[in-house]
XYZ file of C-alpha atoms in Angstrom:
413
model
C 61.056 122.315 68.278
C 57.981 124.097 66.860
C 55.929 123.094 63.846
C 57.975 125.325 61.476
C 61.263 123.771 62.667
C 59.794 120.271 62.229
C 58.976 120.983 58.596
C 62.181 122.897 57.694
C 64.612 120.856 59.763
C 66.693 117.923 58.604
C 66.425 116.351 55.211
C 63.235 118.264 54.304
C 64.964 121.657 54.587
C 67.950 120.361 52.640
C 65.725 119.161 49.816
C 63.943 122.517 49.612
C 67.229 124.443 49.530
C 68.801 122.078 47.002
C 65.796 122.357 44.708
C 65.934 126.170 44.905
C 69.678 126.770 44.445
C 70.059 124.728 41.246
C 73.130 122.925 39.860
C 76.192 122.962 42.083
C 78.661 123.309 39.145
C 77.751 126.989 38.961
C 79.232 127.521 42.434
C 82.262 125.376 41.677
C 83.140 127.132 38.412
C 86.574 128.833 38.257
C 86.589 132.539 39.065
C 88.408 133.776 35.942
C 87.074 137.357 35.633
C 85.005 140.101 37.229
C 82.287 139.552 34.661
C 81.978 135.965 35.746
C 81.737 137.020 39.388
C 79.052 139.553 38.574
C 77.055 136.919 36.673
C 77.455 134.523 39.565
C 76.256 137.160 42.027
C 73.234 137.895 39.860
C 72.315 134.231 39.658
C 72.755 133.803 43.412
C 70.516 136.777 44.114
C 67.856 135.376 41.808
C 67.955 131.965 43.467
C 67.950 133.599 46.911
C 64.763 135.446 46.018
C 63.114 132.239 44.885
C 64.081 130.465 48.121
C 62.826 133.375 50.206
C 59.475 133.359 48.381
C 59.164 129.600 48.865
C 59.846 129.939 52.587
C 57.221 132.665 52.923
C 54.601 130.590 51.135
C 55.493 127.536 53.258
C 55.217 129.594 56.425
C 51.769 130.802 55.428
C 50.627 127.232 54.779
C 51.980 126.112 58.153
C 50.137 128.943 59.848
C 46.859 127.762 58.317
C 47.623 124.204 59.458
C 48.305 125.397 63.018
C 44.947 127.218 63.031
C 43.054 124.131 61.843
C 44.866 121.915 64.343
C 43.957 124.265 67.181
C 40.286 124.178 66.108
C 40.280 120.363 66.161
C 41.894 120.401 69.586
C 39.195 122.757 70.888
C 36.472 120.432 69.568
C 38.031 117.415 71.283
C 38.249 119.361 74.530
C 34.523 120.116 74.211
C 33.726 116.423 73.686
C 35.713 115.540 76.787
C 33.870 118.121 78.894
C 30.474 116.756 77.817
C 31.530 113.175 78.512
C 32.654 114.186 82.008
C 29.220 115.541 82.932
C 27.207 113.581 85.559
C 25.276 110.719 84.001
C 27.592 110.388 81.014
C 29.773 107.375 80.332
C 32.956 107.568 82.386
C 35.641 107.561 79.703
C 38.443 107.927 82.246
C 37.656 104.824 84.266
C 39.778 101.731 83.750
C 40.619 100.772 80.185
C 38.276 103.445 78.835
C 41.045 106.044 79.385
C 43.236 104.292 76.827
C 40.350 104.175 74.388
C 39.742 107.889 74.891
C 43.387 108.649 74.144
C 43.303 106.408 71.090
C 40.299 108.326 69.755
C 42.086 111.633 70.250
C 45.221 110.295 68.554
C 43.236 109.071 65.568
C 41.447 112.426 65.242
C 44.731 114.369 65.350
C 47.087 112.145 63.361
C 45.005 109.348 61.811
C 47.092 106.713 63.609
C 45.414 103.406 64.563
C 46.032 102.463 68.184
C 46.814 98.865 69.065
C 43.974 98.204 71.499
C 42.184 95.043 72.586
C 39.028 94.432 70.507
C 35.707 95.365 72.152
C 32.891 92.803 72.271
C 29.305 92.616 73.551
C 29.953 89.046 74.673
C 32.435 90.221 77.320
C 31.082 92.574 79.980
C 34.387 94.408 80.702
C 35.066 94.811 76.961
C 31.798 96.557 76.207
C 29.029 94.248 77.335
C 28.169 96.503 80.295
C 27.276 99.268 77.836
C 24.687 97.166 75.979
C 21.349 96.811 77.755
C 18.440 94.513 76.741
C 15.120 96.097 75.793
C 12.167 95.008 77.977
C 8.970 94.710 75.969
C 5.792 96.307 77.252
C 3.968 93.088 76.352
C 4.229 89.647 77.900
C 4.029 86.385 76.007
C 1.696 84.106 77.901
C 0.483 80.576 77.638
C -3.072 80.189 76.390
C -5.302 77.727 78.230
C -8.373 75.879 77.041
C -11.647 77.133 78.406
C -15.346 76.398 78.074
C -17.370 79.376 76.805
C -20.524 78.425 78.699
C -21.148 82.073 79.553
C -21.588 82.749 75.845
C -24.107 79.933 75.498
C -26.058 79.871 78.757
C -28.374 82.320 80.421
C -26.568 84.535 82.958
C -28.273 86.205 85.923
C -26.642 88.677 88.334
C -27.856 89.236 91.882
C -26.741 91.787 94.477
C -27.957 90.077 97.647
C -28.728 86.645 99.044
C -26.849 83.354 98.872
C -29.000 81.656 96.227
C -31.131 82.344 93.187
C -34.670 80.970 93.035
C -37.101 80.934 90.139
C -40.584 79.368 89.817
C -40.855 76.412 87.444
C -43.910 75.979 85.250
C -43.743 72.285 84.426
C -47.423 71.396 84.317
C -50.417 72.183 82.167
C -53.980 73.136 82.869
C -56.789 70.703 82.160
C -59.192 71.434 79.310
C -61.872 69.359 77.512
C -64.657 69.700 74.985
C -68.171 69.988 76.347
C -71.736 70.173 75.034
C -73.995 73.150 75.475
C -75.971 71.784 78.386
C -73.469 69.348 79.834
C -72.043 69.831 83.289
C -68.600 71.283 83.675
C -66.688 69.521 86.427
C -63.417 70.794 87.815
C -60.365 70.350 85.577
C -56.795 69.804 86.700
C -54.882 72.759 88.055
C -51.254 73.203 86.953
C -48.591 72.678 89.562
C -45.519 74.852 89.879
C -42.073 74.036 91.154
C -39.018 75.999 92.186
C -35.572 76.195 90.636
C -32.873 76.945 93.213
C -29.259 77.750 92.298
C -27.008 78.161 95.380
C -23.974 80.435 95.184
C -20.557 78.848 95.709
C -17.277 80.646 96.401
C -13.947 80.503 94.595
C -10.867 82.394 95.784
C -7.177 83.035 95.091
C -4.565 84.560 97.405
C -1.114 84.908 95.766
C 1.637 86.981 97.402
C 4.405 89.249 96.094
C 7.189 91.052 97.955
C 6.762 94.781 98.433
C 10.231 95.383 96.980
C 9.262 93.660 93.736
C 6.157 95.821 93.493
C 8.234 98.960 94.131
C 11.178 98.220 91.835
C 9.708 96.228 88.975
C 9.375 97.993 85.645
C 6.311 95.849 84.962
C 2.835 96.209 86.468
C 3.005 93.144 88.726
C -0.275 93.926 90.468
C -2.200 94.303 87.225
C -0.613 91.157 85.833
C -1.664 89.128 88.889
C -5.218 90.435 88.722
C -5.430 89.396 85.085
C -4.100 85.932 85.915
C -6.645 85.511 88.713
C -9.557 86.572 86.512
C -8.459 84.175 83.781
C -8.104 81.270 86.214
C -11.504 81.964 87.757
C -13.062 81.885 84.291
C -11.446 78.565 83.358
C -12.270 76.947 86.701
C -15.919 77.932 86.669
C -16.211 77.007 82.972
C -15.170 73.442 83.740
C -17.656 73.295 86.616
C -20.525 74.406 84.368
C -19.914 71.222 82.341
C -18.705 68.574 84.799
C -19.060 70.082 88.297
C -20.684 67.839 90.914
C -22.354 70.685 92.805
C -20.297 70.165 95.986
C -18.862 73.593 96.869
C -18.947 74.373 93.147
C -21.571 74.898 90.425
C -23.290 71.783 89.132
C -22.484 70.948 85.521
C -25.131 69.652 83.137
C -23.230 66.367 82.652
C -23.629 65.547 86.366
C -27.414 65.184 86.093
C -29.107 61.856 85.551
C -29.732 60.517 82.054
C -32.401 58.421 80.425
C -33.248 57.122 76.966
C -36.885 58.132 77.482
C -38.321 61.057 75.566
C -39.594 64.352 76.951
C -42.611 63.962 79.220
C -41.749 60.352 80.023
C -38.567 60.664 82.050
C -38.130 62.492 85.384
C -37.567 66.240 85.271
C -33.905 67.266 85.689
C -32.715 64.205 83.793
C -31.265 64.509 80.282
C -32.225 62.359 77.319
C -29.447 60.351 75.634
C -29.496 59.239 72.006
C -27.286 56.327 70.828
C -24.496 57.093 68.357
C -25.248 54.009 66.256
C -21.900 52.316 66.951
C -20.378 50.774 70.067
C -17.194 52.862 69.950
C -17.666 55.459 67.193
C -19.879 58.316 66.077
C -22.024 57.932 62.979
C -23.689 60.505 60.755
C -27.058 58.863 61.334
C -26.562 59.066 65.090
C -25.931 62.821 64.832
C -29.057 63.281 62.765
C -31.078 61.334 65.318
C -29.713 63.610 68.033
C -30.855 66.779 66.260
C -34.372 65.416 65.737
C -34.644 64.385 69.387
C -34.745 68.081 70.301
C -38.311 69.253 69.919
C -39.154 72.145 67.599
C -39.705 74.805 70.340
C -36.072 74.411 71.383
C -34.370 74.032 67.990
C -34.315 77.749 67.235
C -31.073 78.954 68.828
C -29.704 75.424 69.291
C -26.087 74.366 68.751
C -23.439 71.710 69.351
C -20.914 71.415 72.179
C -17.905 69.072 71.856
C -14.130 68.984 72.276
C -11.540 69.253 69.503
C -10.815 65.517 69.336
C -14.465 64.743 68.759
C -14.726 67.463 66.116
C -11.759 65.950 64.262
C -13.644 62.646 64.012
C -16.868 64.248 62.816
C -15.001 66.309 60.224
C -14.368 63.057 58.304
C -17.973 61.819 58.346
C -20.037 61.737 55.149
C -23.723 61.294 54.478
C -25.289 58.633 52.217
C -24.480 60.700 49.118
C -20.781 60.924 49.993
C -20.848 64.598 51.056
C -19.156 65.749 54.253
C -21.628 66.759 56.934
C -19.166 69.210 58.542
C -19.081 72.721 57.051
C -16.338 75.205 57.882
C -17.571 78.788 57.887
C -16.590 81.057 55.000
C -16.968 84.104 57.271
C -14.044 85.100 59.500
C -14.851 84.535 63.170
C -18.032 82.570 62.499
C -18.263 79.038 63.961
C -18.279 75.908 61.796
C -21.629 74.309 61.054
C -22.761 70.729 61.566
C -26.112 69.768 60.044
C -26.886 73.504 59.815
C -26.250 74.191 63.513
C -23.202 76.073 64.922
C -20.445 74.202 66.766
C -18.844 75.454 69.993
C -15.691 73.833 71.361
C -15.300 72.825 74.997
C -12.241 70.832 76.015
C -14.093 69.837 79.187
C -16.388 67.564 77.176
C -15.408 63.849 77.183
C -13.586 62.090 74.345
C -15.221 59.458 72.149
C -15.075 56.144 74.046
C -17.642 53.451 74.636
C -20.328 54.564 77.091
C -19.284 58.243 77.071
C -21.415 61.256 76.132
C -18.952 63.335 74.056
C -21.517 65.596 72.363
C -24.266 67.834 73.687
C -26.853 69.408 71.414
C -29.500 71.856 72.451
C -30.589 75.343 73.329
C -28.219 76.159 76.191
C -29.756 79.590 76.708
C -32.927 77.827 77.863
C -31.320 74.723 79.299
C -28.609 76.050 81.657
C -28.403 79.036 84.004
C -25.380 80.798 85.544
C -25.834 83.068 88.561
C -23.248 85.729 89.528
C -23.031 87.680 92.754
C -21.663 91.084 91.644
C -18.375 89.996 90.063
C -14.918 89.537 91.615
C -14.033 91.198 94.925
C -10.410 92.321 95.452
C -8.388 92.949 98.608
C -4.756 94.124 98.544
C -3.290 93.205 101.927
C 0.229 94.521 102.762
C -0.057 93.806 106.512
C -0.824 90.128 107.129
C 2.418 88.605 105.815
C 5.094 91.338 105.749
C 7.263 91.781 103.680
C 4.785 90.187 101.279
C 1.712 91.836 99.813
C -1.257 89.480 99.506
C -3.617 89.830 96.541
C -6.804 88.243 97.849
C -9.659 87.794 95.405
C -12.909 85.870 95.621
C -16.038 85.385 93.609
C -19.427 83.826 94.275
C -21.094 82.033 91.401
C -23.593 79.237 90.872
C -24.849 77.177 87.979
C -27.345 74.445 87.253
C -29.733 72.841 84.800
C -32.764 75.028 84.178
C -34.689 72.991 81.595
C -33.774 69.375 80.997
C -35.758 69.219 77.756
C -33.568 71.850 76.089
C -30.326 69.790 76.064
C -29.720 66.338 74.533
C -26.670 64.073 74.819
C -25.122 61.657 72.320
C -24.246 58.334 73.976
C -21.511 56.252 72.323
C -23.488 53.046 72.020
C -24.804 50.794 69.288
C -28.355 51.102 70.585
């Protein structure tokens, strides 16, 4: 049955014909005369013409509908061809075939198919088609570090296993003399030598070659960044607390004395009492600043950890004003008694007998020596199928001038 038969067949055709012919009593009227038959024939012809016109108009409308339906069918065929191209989603595989048919049915007739609901939470029901987005960035944990390289003097050498520098620790003799008095020999200044040996730090992580080949992330670059960061944190801690055995010697590992400059042995640091057996006092901090002689105070600053800073932040002077000043400039360090504060989590906490605060001119007091940066070796042969990322660095550090750094000792006196 074609489209025209579907529309004209059955009850629909009967309704059209009934509406066109008019009241049935006209046909059932008694045939009494020729005039009546002529009138009946005329009426029938008129109604027949109306029905014929209606059928012609209906046929034209159906022809337009067939044309539109064919156009929609051609479009759906085009969609199917594009979906069947290589790399496209396979709409004929598994349950997807039923979904494809349901889409075609809805486009042609507007009928809703009774299909199982699709969901991202179920892989077969659509989850396979939803892929996560991998960020080009990586969230990483931030570690505490000591910025001694920003404070200290840094020297770089390209040869040798140590750095040596003459020390001028003495003074020349001089005295007043009369015009004709004799002039005996005066004292000659003595010189010393500062020696900073280079120590070595290394890392040697490994990664499979397949991971390097297939990963969408730069694994090699990520590892190199991790190694550089770890080297920086490890050497930073050594610049503060290192014992000098196969590592740089930190300034806290040197001897201490309560004696002032010129009275205590060279390479020993002066300690100043905090004014309390277990706490820090404002007066103790002021005493510490004045223990640093004037030639060193220009460029001086504080070094302490966060816990110590939190205690000092609550201290007030005799007038009731806080001695801690947060900077009003973005990125600038806070100020304590008009000197900048640098944080180092490698400094000790405030306990009896500890030295939690250092104050001084670290550029003059401590020296860091580098031997031409980090050396890298990518080794794919030694441990196949792993690739070794071998890195090493040679660095040294030590106290250059013991008069330039002072320590606060948690002690009553």
